């Protein structure tokens, strides 16, 4: 599932997950529970949904995104 960063809330159909679902996707949901340094609205929604439905994030605490926008390559 992909959820663009410019949309504020998670899609309504995401709230219909059951106990036997595995959700994989790029939801642009930031929460400290899966290694983000900030929480955003989607992250809080997803965290609450997971908590209410006994789901968990399969993450060892490593960041799920690395930005390369600030790295500079020197060319000789």
Coordinates of N, CA and C in Angstrom, one line a residue:
X1 N 0.8 -1.2 0.0 CA 0.0 0.0 0.0 C 0.9 1.2 0.0
X2 N 0.5 2.2 -0.8 CA 1.3 3.5 -0.8 C 0.3 4.6 -0.4
X3 N 0.8 5.5 0.5 CA 0.0 6.6 1.0 C 0.8 7.9 0.8
X4 N 0.5 8.7 -0.1 CA 1.3 9.9 -0.4 C 1.5 10.8 0.8
X5 N 2.6 11.5 0.9 CA 2.9 12.3 2.1 C 2.0 13.5 2.2
X6 N 1.4 14.0 1.1 CA 0.5 15.2 1.1 C -0.9 14.9 1.6
X7 N -1.2 13.6 1.9 CA -2.6 13.3 2.4 C -2.5 13.2 3.9
X8 N -3.4 13.8 4.6 CA -3.3 14.0 6.1 C -3.5 12.7 6.8
X9 N -4.6 12.0 6.5 CA -5.1 10.8 7.3 C -4.9 9.6 6.5
X10 N -4.8 8.5 7.2 CA -4.7 7.2 6.6 C -6.0 6.9 5.8
X11 N -5.9 6.0 4.8 CA -7.1 5.7 4.1 C -8.1 4.9 4.9
X12 N -9.4 5.2 4.7 CA -10.5 4.5 5.5 C -10.4 3.0 5.5
X13 N -10.1 2.4 4.3 CA -10.1 1.0 4.2 C -8.9 0.3 5.0
X14 N -8.0 1.1 5.4 CA -6.9 0.6 6.3 C -7.4 0.2 7.6
X15 N -8.5 0.8 8.1 CA -9.0 0.6 9.4 C -9.8 -0.7 9.4
X16 N -10.0 -1.4 8.3 CA -10.7 -2.7 8.2 C -9.8 -3.9 8.3
X17 N -8.5 -3.8 8.8 CA -7.6 -4.9 8.8 C -8.1 -5.9 9.9
X18 N -7.8 -7.1 9.7 CA -8.2 -8.1 10.7 C -7.0 -8.7 11.4
X19 N -7.2 -9.7 12.2 CA -6.1 -10.3 13.0 C -5.1 -11.0 12.1
X20 N -5.5 -11.5 11.0 CA -4.7 -12.3 10.1 C -4.0 -11.6 9.0
X21 N -4.1 -10.3 9.0 CA -3.5 -9.5 7.9 C -2.0 -9.1 8.2
X22 N -1.3 -9.0 7.1 CA 0.1 -8.5 7.1 C 0.0 -7.3 6.2
X23 N 0.3 -6.1 6.7 CA 0.3 -4.9 6.0 C 1.7 -4.5 5.6
X24 N 1.9 -4.3 4.4 CA 3.2 -3.8 3.9 C 3.0 -2.6 3.0
X25 N 3.8 -1.6 3.2 CA 3.7 -0.4 2.4 C 4.5 0.8 2.8
X26 N 4.3 1.8 2.0 CA 4.9 3.1 2.3 C 3.8 4.0 2.6
X27 N 3.6 4.1 3.9 CA 2.4 4.9 4.4 C 2.8 6.3 4.8
X28 N 4.1 6.7 4.7 CA 4.6 8.0 5.2 C 4.0 8.3 6.6
X29 N 4.1 7.2 7.4 CA 3.6 7.3 8.8 C 4.8 7.3 9.7
X30 N 5.0 8.4 10.4 CA 6.2 8.5 11.3 C 5.8 8.3 12.8
X31 N 6.5 7.4 13.4 CA 6.2 7.2 14.9 C 7.5 6.6 15.5
X32 N 7.7 7.0 16.7 CA 8.9 6.5 17.5 C 8.9 5.0 17.7
X33 N 7.7 4.4 17.6 CA 7.7 2.9 17.8 C 8.4 2.1 16.8
X34 N 8.6 2.7 15.6 CA 9.3 2.0 14.5 C 10.5 2.8 14.1
X35 N 11.1 3.6 15.0 CA 12.4 4.2 14.8 C 12.5 5.6 14.3
X36 N 11.3 6.3 14.1 CA 11.3 7.7 13.7 C 11.7 8.6 14.8
X37 N 12.3 9.7 14.5 CA 12.6 10.7 15.6 C 11.4 11.6 15.9
X38 N 10.4 11.6 15.0 CA 9.2 12.4 15.2 C 8.0 11.5 15.0
X39 N 6.8 12.0 15.5 CA 5.5 11.4 15.3 C 4.7 12.3 14.4
X40 N 4.0 11.8 13.4 CA 3.1 12.6 12.7 C 1.7 12.1 12.8
X41 N 0.7 12.8 12.3 CA -0.7 12.3 12.5 C -0.9 10.9 12.0
X42 N -0.4 10.6 10.8 CA -0.6 9.2 10.2 C 0.1 8.2 11.1
X43 N 1.3 8.6 11.7 CA 2.0 7.6 12.5 C 1.2 7.3 13.8
X44 N 0.6 8.4 14.4 CA -0.2 8.2 15.6 C -1.4 7.4 15.3
X45 N -2.1 7.6 14.1 CA -3.3 6.9 13.7 C -2.9 5.4 13.6
X46 N -1.8 5.1 12.8 CA -1.4 3.8 12.6 C -1.0 3.1 13.9
X47 N -0.2 3.8 14.8 CA 0.2 3.2 16.0 C -1.1 2.8 16.9
X48 N -2.1 3.7 16.9 CA -3.3 3.4 17.7 C -4.1 2.3 17.1
X49 N -4.1 2.2 15.7 CA -4.8 1.1 15.1 C -4.1 -0.2 15.4
X50 N -2.8 -0.2 15.3 CA -2.1 -1.4 15.6 C -2.3 -1.8 17.0
X51 N -2.3 -0.9 17.9 CA -2.5 -1.2 19.4 C -3.9 -1.7 19.6
X52 N -4.9 -1.1 19.0 CA -6.3 -1.6 19.2 C -6.5 -2.9 18.6
X53 N -5.8 -3.3 17.6 CA -6.0 -4.6 16.9 C -5.0 -5.6 17.2
X54 N -4.1 -5.4 18.1 CA -3.1 -6.4 18.5 C -2.1 -6.7 17.4
X55 N -1.8 -5.7 16.5 CA -0.8 -5.8 15.5 C 0.5 -5.2 16.0
X56 N 1.6 -5.6 15.4 CA 2.9 -5.0 15.8 C 3.7 -4.7 14.5
X57 N 4.7 -3.8 14.7 CA 5.6 -3.4 13.6 C 6.8 -4.4 13.7
X58 N 7.2 -4.9 12.6 CA 8.3 -5.8 12.5 C 9.5 -4.9 12.1
X59 N 10.1 -4.4 13.1 CA 11.3 -3.5 12.9 C 12.2 -3.6 14.2
X60 N 13.5 -3.6 13.9 CA 14.4 -3.8 15.0 C 14.9 -2.4 15.6
X61 N 14.2 -1.4 15.2 CA 14.5 0.0 15.7 C 15.4 0.7 14.7
X62 N 15.8 0.1 13.6 CA 16.6 0.7 12.6 C 15.7 1.7 11.8
X63 N 16.3 2.8 11.3 CA 15.5 3.7 10.5 C 15.0 3.0 9.3
X64 N 13.8 3.4 8.9 CA 13.2 2.8 7.7 C 13.4 3.7 6.4
X65 N 14.1 4.8 6.6 CA 14.3 5.7 5.5 C 15.6 6.5 5.7
X66 N 16.5 6.5 4.8 CA 17.7 7.3 4.9 C 17.8 8.3 3.8
X67 N 17.9 9.6 4.1 CA 18.0 10.7 3.1 C 19.4 10.8 2.6
X68 N 19.6 11.0 1.3 CA 20.9 11.2 0.7 C 21.0 12.6 0.2
X69 N 20.0 13.5 0.6 CA 19.9 14.8 0.0 C 21.1 15.7 0.5
X70 N 21.7 15.4 1.7 CA 22.7 16.2 2.2 C 24.1 15.7 2.0
X71 N 24.2 14.5 1.4 CA 25.5 13.9 1.2 C 26.1 14.5 -0.1
X72 N 27.4 14.9 -0.1 CA 28.1 15.4 -1.2 C 29.1 14.5 -1.7
X73 N 29.2 14.2 -2.9 CA 30.2 13.4 -3.5 C 31.3 14.3 -4.1
X74 N 32.6 14.0 -3.8 CA 33.7 14.7 -4.3 C 34.2 14.0 -5.5
X75 N 34.4 14.6 -6.6 CA 34.9 14.0 -7.8 C 36.3 14.6 -8.1
X76 N 37.2 13.7 -8.2 CA 38.6 14.1 -8.4 C 38.9 14.3 -9.9

